[in-house]
Amino acid sequence: MSTINKLIALLACVTLILGCLVSCLGDTPDVGGEELQSDKYVANIRIKYATNDAKMKAAIDALSSTSTLTVVGETLKLVTTASVDDISAQNEYIYIDEVLYQSRSVKISDKSVTVLERAAIGAEQRDSLISKAGPGAGISIGDFLNFEINTYDDITEYVCSDMLDDSKESLRQIIAESFEGMGAIVMIDSASYRVEIKNDRNQSSVLSCNLVINMDGVDYEVTMHLYYDYDYDAEISISVPENADAYTEVSADEIIG
């Protein structure tokens, strides 16, 4: 696979998978009690793909990424970075005062290019940014048939298995869009979810998927792990970019689709 195609796959993964799964940051289990999830937090997010097949490994290396989501009420900032070989990419969203700013940067060796765009969006479109694939894409305990509860100190851990068919299909569609540039067919063999909760707030979680990727008639086994770690005490500051005047005015659809 060419490095350009890898980059396309990388950027697709950044936009689609994080865009929808970030929506489950506010989920707490339906086990009674009030939901006390904070409207101010920082979430560190990692997506890691792995396979034992050398050919597929070359194709999926570009899909692993790290992100930081910062939320203060209705204001948010999402920064995602990824790299493969000598290519690195960063995608930054800032939503503040009903304006969405997007900065996309790609660096190849010693050359780089940055695109700056902004659009006026309302609350509904903001939600679309966080949950691009629709409400069925948010993953939580309720998406699984079975779960075990473990308690230690002041942490309650939920270990979930046997994902519901509808939830699995929704997740499959999201992941499949990331592989479209490779001409692949994606199937989810199994999925599990583990979340640690303290004081009714998610502290960390891991979504794990065993995938079967069919390319050119050949099946490849791939694992995907999506990690979240939350910080509710971090010093947070989100502001309009200093170079806001350099952002080109576009429609909301051109940024969030």
mmCIF file of C-alpha atoms in Angstrom:
data_model
loop_
_atom_site.group_PDB
_atom_site.id
_atom_site.type_symbol
_atom_site.label_atom_id
_atom_site.label_comp_id
_atom_site.label_asym_id
_atom_site.label_seq_id
_atom_site.Cartn_x
_atom_site.Cartn_y
_atom_site.Cartn_z
ATOM 1 C CA MET A 1 0.000 0.000 0.000
ATOM 2 C CA SER A 2 1.409 3.428 -0.918
ATOM 3 C CA THR A 3 2.157 5.982 1.798
ATOM 4 C CA ILE A 4 -0.470 8.304 0.317
ATOM 5 C CA ASN A 5 -3.128 5.617 0.642
ATOM 6 C CA LYS A 6 -1.961 5.005 4.190
ATOM 7 C CA LEU A 7 -2.410 8.689 4.928
ATOM 8 C CA ILE A 8 -5.929 8.678 3.489
ATOM 9 C CA ALA A 9 -6.793 5.695 5.673
ATOM 10 C CA LEU A 10 -5.244 7.404 8.682
ATOM 11 C CA LEU A 11 -7.269 10.586 8.270
ATOM 12 C CA ALA A 12 -10.467 8.599 7.681
ATOM 13 C CA CYS A 13 -9.931 6.736 10.922
ATOM 14 C CA VAL A 14 -9.289 9.933 12.848
ATOM 15 C CA THR A 15 -12.491 11.548 11.620
ATOM 16 C CA LEU A 16 -14.878 8.610 11.725
ATOM 17 C CA ILE A 17 -13.974 6.401 14.650
ATOM 18 C CA LEU A 18 -13.117 9.155 17.113
ATOM 19 C CA GLY A 19 -15.956 11.314 15.887
ATOM 20 C CA CYS A 20 -18.545 8.754 16.880
ATOM 21 C CA LEU A 21 -17.033 6.932 19.827
ATOM 22 C CA VAL A 22 -16.245 10.112 21.701
ATOM 23 C CA SER A 23 -20.004 10.283 22.189
ATOM 24 C CA CYS A 24 -19.818 7.573 24.845
ATOM 25 C CA LEU A 25 -17.600 9.710 27.110
ATOM 26 C CA GLY A 26 -20.662 10.803 29.057
ATOM 27 C CA ASP A 27 -22.205 7.353 29.417
ATOM 28 C CA THR A 28 -22.612 5.839 32.871
ATOM 29 C CA PRO A 29 -24.171 2.445 33.553
ATOM 30 C CA ASP A 30 -27.896 2.211 34.161
ATOM 31 C CA VAL A 31 -27.483 0.671 37.605
ATOM 32 C CA GLY A 32 -29.456 3.132 39.698
ATOM 33 C CA GLY A 33 -28.454 6.441 41.233
ATOM 34 C CA GLU A 34 -27.921 9.760 39.536
ATOM 35 C CA GLU A 35 -25.453 10.354 36.733
ATOM 36 C CA LEU A 36 -22.792 12.711 38.036
ATOM 37 C CA GLN A 37 -20.555 12.777 34.982
ATOM 38 C CA SER A 38 -18.798 16.133 34.920
ATOM 39 C CA ASP A 39 -19.234 18.679 32.123
ATOM 40 C CA LYS A 40 -15.555 19.587 32.574
ATOM 41 C CA TYR A 41 -12.890 16.994 31.840
ATOM 42 C CA VAL A 42 -9.979 15.902 29.692
ATOM 43 C CA ALA A 43 -10.072 12.514 27.976
ATOM 44 C CA ASN A 44 -6.920 10.954 26.572
ATOM 45 C CA ILE A 45 -7.798 8.512 23.792
ATOM 46 C CA ARG A 46 -5.712 5.909 21.986
ATOM 47 C CA ILE A 47 -6.665 3.668 19.074
ATOM 48 C CA LYS A 48 -4.382 0.702 18.519
ATOM 49 C CA TYR A 49 -4.664 -1.804 15.669
ATOM 50 C CA ALA A 50 -2.620 -5.006 15.615
ATOM 51 C CA THR A 51 -2.271 -8.124 13.482
ATOM 52 C CA ASN A 52 0.128 -11.026 13.099
ATOM 53 C CA ASP A 53 -0.034 -10.808 9.301
ATOM 54 C CA ALA A 54 2.882 -8.846 7.842
ATOM 55 C CA LYS A 55 0.972 -7.694 4.741
ATOM 56 C CA MET A 56 -1.999 -6.394 6.721
ATOM 57 C CA LYS A 57 0.286 -4.802 9.337
ATOM 58 C CA ALA A 58 1.709 -2.494 6.691
ATOM 59 C CA ALA A 59 -1.804 -1.373 5.824
ATOM 60 C CA ILE A 60 -3.120 -0.784 9.350
ATOM 61 C CA ASP A 61 -0.086 0.887 10.928
ATOM 62 C CA ALA A 62 -1.520 4.212 9.741
ATOM 63 C CA LEU A 63 -4.772 3.643 11.621
ATOM 64 C CA SER A 64 -3.350 3.822 15.148
ATOM 65 C CA SER A 65 -3.675 7.291 16.677
ATOM 66 C CA THR A 66 -3.774 9.311 19.880
ATOM 67 C CA SER A 67 -6.209 12.083 20.782
ATOM 68 C CA THR A 68 -6.981 14.525 23.546
ATOM 69 C CA LEU A 69 -10.540 15.696 24.067
ATOM 70 C CA THR A 70 -11.069 18.699 26.341
ATOM 71 C CA VAL A 71 -14.600 19.656 27.366
ATOM 72 C CA VAL A 72 -15.875 22.635 29.336
ATOM 73 C CA GLY A 73 -19.662 22.734 29.176
ATOM 74 C CA GLU A 74 -20.599 23.352 25.542
ATOM 75 C CA THR A 75 -17.021 24.272 24.587
ATOM 76 C CA LEU A 76 -14.679 21.568 23.375
ATOM 77 C CA LYS A 77 -11.300 20.935 21.816
ATOM 78 C CA LEU A 78 -10.291 17.703 20.071
ATOM 79 C CA VAL A 79 -6.725 17.126 18.885
ATOM 80 C CA THR A 80 -5.762 13.912 17.084
ATOM 81 C CA THR A 81 -2.290 12.922 15.929
ATOM 82 C CA ALA A 82 -1.091 9.919 13.970
ATOM 83 C CA SER A 83 1.977 8.918 12.012
ATOM 84 C CA VAL A 84 3.355 6.228 9.738
ATOM 85 C CA ASP A 85 6.846 6.061 8.281
ATOM 86 C CA ASP A 86 7.845 9.671 7.547
ATOM 87 C CA ILE A 87 4.249 10.934 7.440
ATOM 88 C CA SER A 88 2.560 12.596 10.398
ATOM 89 C CA ALA A 89 -0.844 14.218 10.632
ATOM 90 C CA GLN A 90 -2.689 16.364 13.160
ATOM 91 C CA ASN A 91 -6.355 17.295 13.138
ATOM 92 C CA GLU A 92 -7.599 19.897 15.622
ATOM 93 C CA TYR A 93 -11.172 20.988 16.297
ATOM 94 C CA ILE A 94 -12.115 23.886 18.568
ATOM 95 C CA TYR A 95 -15.781 24.625 19.189
ATOM 96 C CA ILE A 96 -16.462 27.874 21.030
ATOM 97 C CA ASP A 97 -19.228 30.492 20.863
ATOM 98 C CA GLU A 98 -21.090 28.515 18.176
ATOM 99 C CA VAL A 99 -18.106 28.568 15.817
ATOM 100 C CA LEU A 100 -16.122 25.461 14.869
ATOM 101 C CA TYR A 101 -12.456 25.901 13.943
ATOM 102 C CA GLN A 102 -10.603 23.085 12.207
ATOM 103 C CA SER A 103 -6.871 22.903 11.590
ATOM 104 C CA ARG A 104 -5.545 20.003 9.504
ATOM 105 C CA SER A 105 -1.790 19.565 9.159
ATOM 106 C CA VAL A 106 0.154 16.934 7.260
ATOM 107 C CA LYS A 107 3.937 16.593 7.256
ATOM 108 C CA ILE A 108 5.845 14.371 4.847
ATOM 109 C CA SER A 109 9.582 14.316 5.506
ATOM 110 C CA ASP A 110 10.592 17.972 5.588
ATOM 111 C CA LYS A 111 7.502 19.253 3.762
ATOM 112 C CA SER A 112 4.225 20.230 5.424
ATOM 113 C CA VAL A 113 0.863 21.719 4.598
ATOM 114 C CA THR A 114 -1.849 23.135 6.866
ATOM 115 C CA VAL A 115 -5.491 23.852 6.079
ATOM 116 C CA LEU A 116 -7.441 26.232 8.328
ATOM 117 C CA GLU A 117 -11.243 26.384 8.135
ATOM 118 C CA ARG A 118 -14.085 27.617 10.319
ATOM 119 C CA ALA A 119 -17.869 27.431 10.248
ATOM 120 C CA ALA A 120 -20.782 28.680 12.302
ATOM 121 C CA ILE A 121 -22.632 25.729 13.827
ATOM 122 C CA GLY A 122 -25.410 25.293 16.350
ATOM 123 C CA ALA A 123 -25.847 22.908 19.257
ATOM 124 C CA GLU A 124 -27.330 20.173 17.060
ATOM 125 C CA GLN A 125 -24.382 20.293 14.675
ATOM 126 C CA ARG A 126 -21.997 20.309 17.633
ATOM 127 C CA ASP A 127 -23.566 17.033 18.744
ATOM 128 C CA SER A 128 -23.084 15.763 15.201
ATOM 129 C CA LEU A 129 -19.385 16.547 15.488
ATOM 130 C CA ILE A 130 -19.110 14.417 18.622
ATOM 131 C CA SER A 131 -21.369 11.668 17.327
ATOM 132 C CA LYS A 132 -20.890 11.580 13.564
ATOM 133 C CA ALA A 133 -22.263 8.072 13.058
ATOM 134 C CA GLY A 134 -25.507 8.628 14.974
ATOM 135 C CA PRO A 135 -26.767 7.718 18.434
ATOM 136 C CA GLY A 136 -26.498 3.996 17.743
ATOM 137 C CA ALA A 137 -22.717 4.244 17.614
ATOM 138 C CA GLY A 138 -22.079 5.218 21.260
ATOM 139 C CA ILE A 139 -20.729 2.201 23.127
ATOM 140 C CA SER A 140 -21.751 1.583 26.752
ATOM 141 C CA ILE A 141 -22.582 -1.237 29.143
ATOM 142 C CA GLY A 142 -26.104 -1.402 27.734
ATOM 143 C CA ASP A 143 -24.716 -2.567 24.377
ATOM 144 C CA PHE A 144 -23.750 -5.948 25.847
ATOM 145 C CA LEU A 145 -25.763 -8.961 26.952
ATOM 146 C CA ASN A 146 -23.491 -9.920 29.834
ATOM 147 C CA PHE A 147 -21.322 -8.081 32.320
ATOM 148 C CA GLU A 148 -19.424 -8.849 35.510
ATOM 149 C CA ILE A 149 -18.947 -6.393 38.358
ATOM 150 C CA ASN A 150 -15.713 -6.190 40.322
ATOM 151 C CA THR A 151 -15.191 -3.787 43.215
ATOM 152 C CA TYR A 152 -11.887 -2.745 44.747
ATOM 153 C CA ASP A 153 -11.183 0.273 46.932
ATOM 154 C CA ASP A 154 -13.524 2.990 45.603
ATOM 155 C CA ILE A 155 -13.510 1.714 42.007
ATOM 156 C CA THR A 156 -16.275 -0.362 40.413
ATOM 157 C CA GLU A 157 -15.235 -2.247 37.288
ATOM 158 C CA TYR A 158 -17.681 -3.536 34.687
ATOM 159 C CA VAL A 159 -16.411 -6.208 32.289
ATOM 160 C CA CYS A 160 -18.842 -6.624 29.392
ATOM 161 C CA SER A 161 -19.096 -9.332 26.742
ATOM 162 C CA ASP A 162 -21.485 -10.613 24.044
ATOM 163 C CA MET A 163 -22.305 -7.407 22.210
ATOM 164 C CA LEU A 164 -25.878 -6.995 21.020
ATOM 165 C CA ASP A 165 -26.328 -7.625 17.294
ATOM 166 C CA ASP A 166 -27.642 -4.115 16.545
ATOM 167 C CA SER A 167 -24.781 -2.495 18.444
ATOM 168 C CA LYS A 168 -22.231 -4.721 16.736
ATOM 169 C CA GLU A 169 -23.583 -3.813 13.305
ATOM 170 C CA SER A 170 -23.507 -0.092 14.128
ATOM 171 C CA LEU A 171 -19.901 -0.379 15.270
ATOM 172 C CA ARG A 172 -18.996 -2.510 12.244
ATOM 173 C CA GLN A 173 -20.283 0.186 9.886
ATOM 174 C CA ILE A 174 -18.155 2.827 11.602
ATOM 175 C CA ILE A 175 -14.993 0.740 11.417
ATOM 176 C CA ALA A 176 -15.744 -0.323 7.832
ATOM 177 C CA GLU A 177 -15.754 3.300 6.666
ATOM 178 C CA SER A 178 -12.148 3.579 7.841
ATOM 179 C CA PHE A 179 -11.142 0.732 5.535
ATOM 180 C CA GLU A 180 -13.015 1.930 2.442
ATOM 181 C CA GLY A 181 -9.832 3.297 0.881
ATOM 182 C CA MET A 182 -8.361 -0.182 1.051
ATOM 183 C CA GLY A 183 -11.311 -1.839 -0.684
ATOM 184 C CA ALA A 184 -11.812 -4.078 2.338
ATOM 185 C CA ILE A 185 -14.846 -5.810 3.846
ATOM 186 C CA VAL A 186 -14.965 -5.603 7.643
ATOM 187 C CA MET A 187 -16.621 -8.065 10.007
ATOM 188 C CA ILE A 188 -16.617 -8.082 13.826
ATOM 189 C CA ASP A 189 -16.017 -11.539 15.242
ATOM 190 C CA SER A 190 -16.388 -10.433 18.877
ATOM 191 C CA ALA A 191 -16.213 -7.331 21.041
ATOM 192 C CA SER A 192 -15.742 -6.629 24.740
ATOM 193 C CA TYR A 193 -15.820 -3.525 26.911
ATOM 194 C CA ARG A 194 -14.281 -2.755 30.280
ATOM 195 C CA VAL A 195 -14.952 0.427 32.213
ATOM 196 C CA GLU A 196 -13.810 1.606 35.641
ATOM 197 C CA ILE A 197 -16.153 3.962 37.497
ATOM 198 C CA LYS A 198 -15.539 6.083 40.584
ATOM 199 C CA ASN A 199 -18.155 8.361 42.145
ATOM 200 C CA ASP A 200 -20.418 7.684 39.135
ATOM 201 C CA ARG A 201 -17.734 8.989 36.762
ATOM 202 C CA ASN A 202 -15.896 6.962 34.139
ATOM 203 C CA GLN A 203 -12.207 6.799 35.059
ATOM 204 C CA SER A 204 -10.954 4.627 32.206
ATOM 205 C CA SER A 205 -12.312 2.235 29.626
ATOM 206 C CA VAL A 206 -11.180 -0.154 26.915
ATOM 207 C CA LEU A 207 -13.224 -1.294 23.937
ATOM 208 C CA SER A 208 -11.674 -4.354 22.273
ATOM 209 C CA CYS A 209 -12.743 -5.800 18.928
ATOM 210 C CA ASN A 210 -11.609 -8.918 17.104
ATOM 211 C CA LEU A 211 -12.039 -8.101 13.427
ATOM 212 C CA VAL A 212 -11.935 -10.108 10.226
ATOM 213 C CA ILE A 213 -10.794 -7.936 7.308
ATOM 214 C CA ASN A 214 -11.350 -9.374 3.838
ATOM 215 C CA MET A 215 -9.113 -7.932 1.120
ATOM 216 C CA ASP A 216 -8.889 -9.407 -2.365
ATOM 217 C CA GLY A 217 -10.730 -12.508 -1.188
ATOM 218 C CA VAL A 218 -8.344 -13.177 1.708
ATOM 219 C CA ASP A 219 -9.382 -12.950 5.384
ATOM 220 C CA TYR A 220 -7.042 -11.238 7.846
ATOM 221 C CA GLU A 221 -7.467 -11.250 11.624
ATOM 222 C CA VAL A 222 -7.036 -7.813 13.200
ATOM 223 C CA THR A 223 -7.569 -6.554 16.737
ATOM 224 C CA MET A 224 -8.597 -3.015 17.618
ATOM 225 C CA HIS A 225 -8.304 -1.539 21.105
ATOM 226 C CA LEU A 226 -9.814 1.839 21.944
ATOM 227 C CA TYR A 227 -8.525 3.266 25.243
ATOM 228 C CA TYR A 228 -9.963 6.177 27.238
ATOM 229 C CA ASP A 229 -8.459 7.768 30.345
ATOM 230 C CA TYR A 230 -10.293 10.639 32.032
ATOM 231 C CA ASP A 231 -9.038 13.556 34.126
ATOM 232 C CA TYR A 232 -11.649 15.658 35.937
ATOM 233 C CA ASP A 233 -9.183 17.809 37.871
ATOM 234 C CA ALA A 234 -6.997 19.095 35.052
ATOM 235 C CA GLU A 235 -6.534 22.829 34.570
ATOM 236 C CA ILE A 236 -8.525 23.523 31.411
ATOM 237 C CA SER A 237 -8.504 26.505 29.106
ATOM 238 C CA ILE A 238 -10.130 26.596 25.657
ATOM 239 C CA SER A 239 -9.951 29.772 23.602
ATOM 240 C CA VAL A 240 -10.365 31.012 20.052
ATOM 241 C CA PRO A 241 -7.198 30.361 17.973
ATOM 242 C CA GLU A 242 -4.828 33.339 18.007
ATOM 243 C CA ASN A 243 -4.766 33.307 14.214
ATOM 244 C CA ALA A 244 -8.553 33.038 13.856
ATOM 245 C CA ASP A 245 -8.529 35.576 11.019
ATOM 246 C CA ALA A 246 -6.463 33.149 8.936
ATOM 247 C CA TYR A 247 -9.258 30.544 8.935
ATOM 248 C CA THR A 248 -11.290 30.329 5.738
ATOM 249 C CA GLU A 249 -15.070 30.596 6.186
ATOM 250 C CA VAL A 250 -16.806 27.448 4.944
ATOM 251 C CA SER A 251 -20.126 25.690 5.520
ATOM 252 C CA ALA A 252 -20.565 23.387 8.483
ATOM 253 C CA ASP A 253 -21.073 20.432 6.139
ATOM 254 C CA GLU A 254 -17.615 20.965 4.657
ATOM 255 C CA ILE A 255 -16.080 20.354 8.081
ATOM 256 C CA ILE A 256 -18.340 17.869 9.841
ATOM 257 C CA GLY A 257 -20.112 16.318 6.840
#
